[in-house]
mmCIF file of C-alpha atoms in Angstrom:
data_model
loop_
_atom_site.group_PDB
_atom_site.id
_atom_site.type_symbol
_atom_site.label_atom_id
_atom_site.label_comp_id
_atom_site.label_asym_id
_atom_site.label_seq_id
_atom_site.Cartn_x
_atom_site.Cartn_y
_atom_site.Cartn_z
ATOM 1 C CA MET A 28 -17.566 42.104 2.071
ATOM 2 C CA THR A 29 -18.260 39.317 -0.428
ATOM 3 C CA LYS A 30 -14.960 40.060 -2.108
ATOM 4 C CA HIS A 31 -13.097 39.598 1.200
ATOM 5 C CA VAL A 32 -14.867 36.308 1.935
ATOM 6 C CA LEU A 33 -14.029 34.972 -1.542
ATOM 7 C CA CYS A 34 -10.410 36.024 -1.130
ATOM 8 C CA LEU A 35 -10.189 34.299 2.259
ATOM 9 C CA LEU A 36 -11.783 31.122 0.860
ATOM 10 C CA SER A 37 -9.365 31.037 -2.075
ATOM 11 C CA ILE A 38 -6.395 31.397 0.287
ATOM 12 C CA LEU A 39 -7.700 28.595 2.492
ATOM 13 C CA LEU A 40 -8.343 26.315 -0.471
ATOM 14 C CA ALA A 41 -4.927 26.994 -1.948
ATOM 15 C CA GLY A 42 -3.327 26.191 1.402
ATOM 16 C CA CYS A 43 -5.193 22.891 1.670
ATOM 17 C CA SER A 44 -4.421 21.795 -1.856
ATOM 18 C CA SER A 45 -0.721 22.510 -1.455
ATOM 19 C CA GLN A 46 -0.417 20.367 1.678
ATOM 20 C CA PRO A 47 2.330 17.791 1.081
ATOM 21 C CA LYS A 48 1.174 14.286 0.246
ATOM 22 C CA SER A 49 2.967 10.973 0.528
ATOM 23 C CA VAL A 50 2.248 7.887 -1.555
ATOM 24 C CA PHE A 51 2.972 4.446 -0.116
ATOM 25 C CA ILE A 52 2.921 1.449 -2.457
ATOM 26 C CA ALA A 53 3.815 -2.180 -1.793
ATOM 27 C CA ASN A 54 4.148 -4.798 -4.493
ATOM 28 C CA PHE A 55 4.144 -8.527 -3.829
ATOM 29 C CA GLU A 56 6.538 -10.455 -6.071
ATOM 30 C CA ASN A 57 5.810 -14.182 -6.304
ATOM 31 C CA VAL A 58 9.135 -15.904 -5.661
ATOM 32 C CA CYS A 59 7.456 -19.203 -4.784
ATOM 33 C CA GLY A 60 8.164 -21.004 -8.061
ATOM 34 C CA TYR A 61 4.475 -21.816 -8.536
ATOM 35 C CA THR A 62 1.231 -19.891 -9.014
ATOM 36 C CA VAL A 63 -0.282 -18.316 -5.897
ATOM 37 C CA GLU A 64 -3.615 -16.632 -5.277
ATOM 38 C CA VAL A 65 -3.466 -13.184 -3.701
ATOM 39 C CA SER A 66 -6.263 -11.246 -1.974
ATOM 40 C CA THR A 67 -6.193 -8.100 0.145
ATOM 41 C CA HIS A 68 -8.557 -6.258 2.461
ATOM 42 C CA ASP A 69 -8.393 -2.433 2.631
ATOM 43 C CA TYR A 70 -5.651 -2.325 0.025
ATOM 44 C CA SER A 71 -6.106 1.328 -1.038
ATOM 45 C CA ASN A 72 -7.719 4.609 -0.133
ATOM 46 C CA GLY A 73 -7.657 5.971 -3.671
ATOM 47 C CA LYS A 74 -8.266 3.030 -5.982
ATOM 48 C CA GLY A 75 -11.101 0.586 -6.419
ATOM 49 C CA SER A 76 -11.367 -2.660 -4.516
ATOM 50 C CA PHE A 77 -8.735 -5.319 -5.009
ATOM 51 C CA PRO A 78 -10.349 -8.172 -6.963
ATOM 52 C CA ALA A 79 -10.321 -11.231 -4.704
ATOM 53 C CA GLY A 80 -8.299 -14.252 -5.731
ATOM 54 C CA GLN A 81 -5.823 -12.690 -8.157
ATOM 55 C CA ARG A 82 -3.715 -15.507 -9.608
ATOM 56 C CA LEU A 83 -0.049 -14.660 -9.776
ATOM 57 C CA ALA A 84 2.433 -16.829 -11.710
ATOM 58 C CA ALA A 85 5.983 -17.375 -10.477
ATOM 59 C CA ASP A 86 8.162 -14.249 -10.850
ATOM 60 C CA ASP A 87 5.127 -11.995 -11.465
ATOM 61 C CA SER A 88 4.227 -9.149 -9.132
ATOM 62 C CA ILE A 89 1.105 -7.261 -8.150
ATOM 63 C CA GLU A 90 0.380 -4.111 -6.152
ATOM 64 C CA VAL A 91 -1.010 -5.069 -2.731
ATOM 65 C CA LEU A 92 -0.966 -1.682 -0.971
ATOM 66 C CA SER A 93 -1.593 1.840 -2.258
ATOM 67 C CA TYR A 94 -2.217 4.800 0.048
ATOM 68 C CA ILE A 95 -2.101 8.531 -0.589
ATOM 69 C CA VAL A 96 -1.796 10.374 2.710
ATOM 70 C CA PHE A 97 -1.104 13.783 4.210
ATOM 71 C CA ASN A 98 1.504 12.515 6.664
ATOM 72 C CA GLU A 99 4.883 10.909 6.244
ATOM 73 C CA THR A 100 4.578 7.755 8.323
ATOM 74 C CA LEU A 101 3.512 4.443 6.895
ATOM 75 C CA GLU A 102 2.469 3.122 10.309
ATOM 76 C CA ASP A 103 -0.170 5.846 10.661
ATOM 77 C CA SER A 104 -1.360 5.435 7.061
ATOM 78 C CA VAL A 105 -2.209 1.743 6.797
ATOM 79 C CA PRO A 106 -5.552 0.934 8.444
ATOM 80 C CA GLY A 107 -5.657 -1.599 11.265
ATOM 81 C CA THR A 108 -8.015 -3.687 9.141
ATOM 82 C CA TYR A 109 -5.458 -4.239 6.346
ATOM 83 C CA ARG A 110 -4.800 -7.866 5.405
ATOM 84 C CA LEU A 111 -2.851 -9.635 2.652
ATOM 85 C CA ASP A 112 -3.732 -13.287 1.992
ATOM 86 C CA ILE A 113 -1.563 -15.585 -0.131
ATOM 87 C CA ALA A 114 -2.770 -19.102 -0.928
ATOM 88 C CA ALA A 115 -1.593 -22.132 -2.922
ATOM 89 C CA HIS A 116 -1.783 -25.908 -2.715
ATOM 90 C CA GLY A 117 -4.457 -25.818 -0.005
ATOM 91 C CA LYS A 118 -2.271 -23.717 2.320
ATOM 92 C CA SER A 119 -2.345 -20.013 3.076
ATOM 93 C CA VAL A 120 -0.348 -17.209 4.660
ATOM 94 C CA SER A 121 -1.977 -14.070 6.057
ATOM 95 C CA LEU A 122 -0.327 -10.752 6.862
ATOM 96 C CA ASP A 123 -2.196 -8.286 9.041
ATOM 97 C CA LYS A 124 -1.014 -4.688 9.354
ATOM 98 C CA GLN A 125 1.724 -5.461 11.886
ATOM 99 C CA ARG A 126 3.126 -8.424 9.944
ATOM 100 C CA LEU A 127 3.023 -6.412 6.706
ATOM 101 C CA LEU A 128 4.946 -3.546 8.316
ATOM 102 C CA ALA A 129 7.519 -6.026 9.650
ATOM 103 C CA HIS A 130 8.019 -7.473 6.139
ATOM 104 C CA LEU A 131 8.341 -3.996 4.621
ATOM 105 C CA LYS A 132 11.205 -3.186 7.005
ATOM 106 C CA HIS A 133 13.209 -5.977 5.340
ATOM 107 C CA SER A 134 12.021 -5.431 1.759
ATOM 108 C CA PRO A 135 13.754 -3.565 -1.058
ATOM 109 C CA ILE A 136 12.616 0.043 -1.207
ATOM 110 C CA GLU A 137 12.532 2.584 -4.030
ATOM 111 C CA GLN A 138 12.040 6.332 -3.576
ATOM 112 C CA LYS A 139 10.550 8.333 -6.423
ATOM 113 C CA GLY A 140 11.086 11.964 -5.639
ATOM 114 C CA ASN A 141 10.217 13.166 -2.164
ATOM 115 C CA ALA A 142 6.697 11.782 -2.013
ATOM 116 C CA ILE A 143 6.508 8.238 -3.420
ATOM 117 C CA THR A 144 7.837 5.193 -1.579
ATOM 118 C CA ILE A 145 7.572 1.743 -3.174
ATOM 119 C CA TRP A 146 8.433 -1.530 -1.443
ATOM 120 C CA THR A 147 8.761 -4.939 -3.103
ATOM 121 C CA ILE A 148 7.872 -7.896 -0.900
ATOM 122 C CA ASN A 149 9.763 -10.917 -2.231
ATOM 123 C CA ASP A 150 10.226 -13.224 0.716
ATOM 124 C CA THR A 151 10.141 -17.003 0.242
ATOM 125 C CA SER A 152 8.793 -17.391 3.796
ATOM 126 C CA LEU A 153 5.478 -16.176 2.358
ATOM 127 C CA CYS A 154 5.172 -19.195 0.051
ATOM 128 C CA PRO A 155 2.222 -21.247 1.270
#
């Protein structure tokens, strides 16, 4: 009996671990021509917290979204509480989930294999 239970458990565990995963990454590239400060809220489900107030020089980039998920849709993967804040010269721009998704639709995209999708946000309209 114990042997059958262990066999069933190993089959279940193998099935769960082989479930396809998707990785969604977004990088923000500073095309503003001056240093900006970048902060995010709920930036990742697999990495540590995003250090607030990351300074980003012109033409530098930084990862602002990183999610590993068991589905294939970005919309269902990013939490409703996500936020990207960009600040400089006493002004700021904020992207909530919906605004981020809208920017990603118009951003360059790179596919790595079947599971990893990487966007690069490089829109001058985000320059504060």
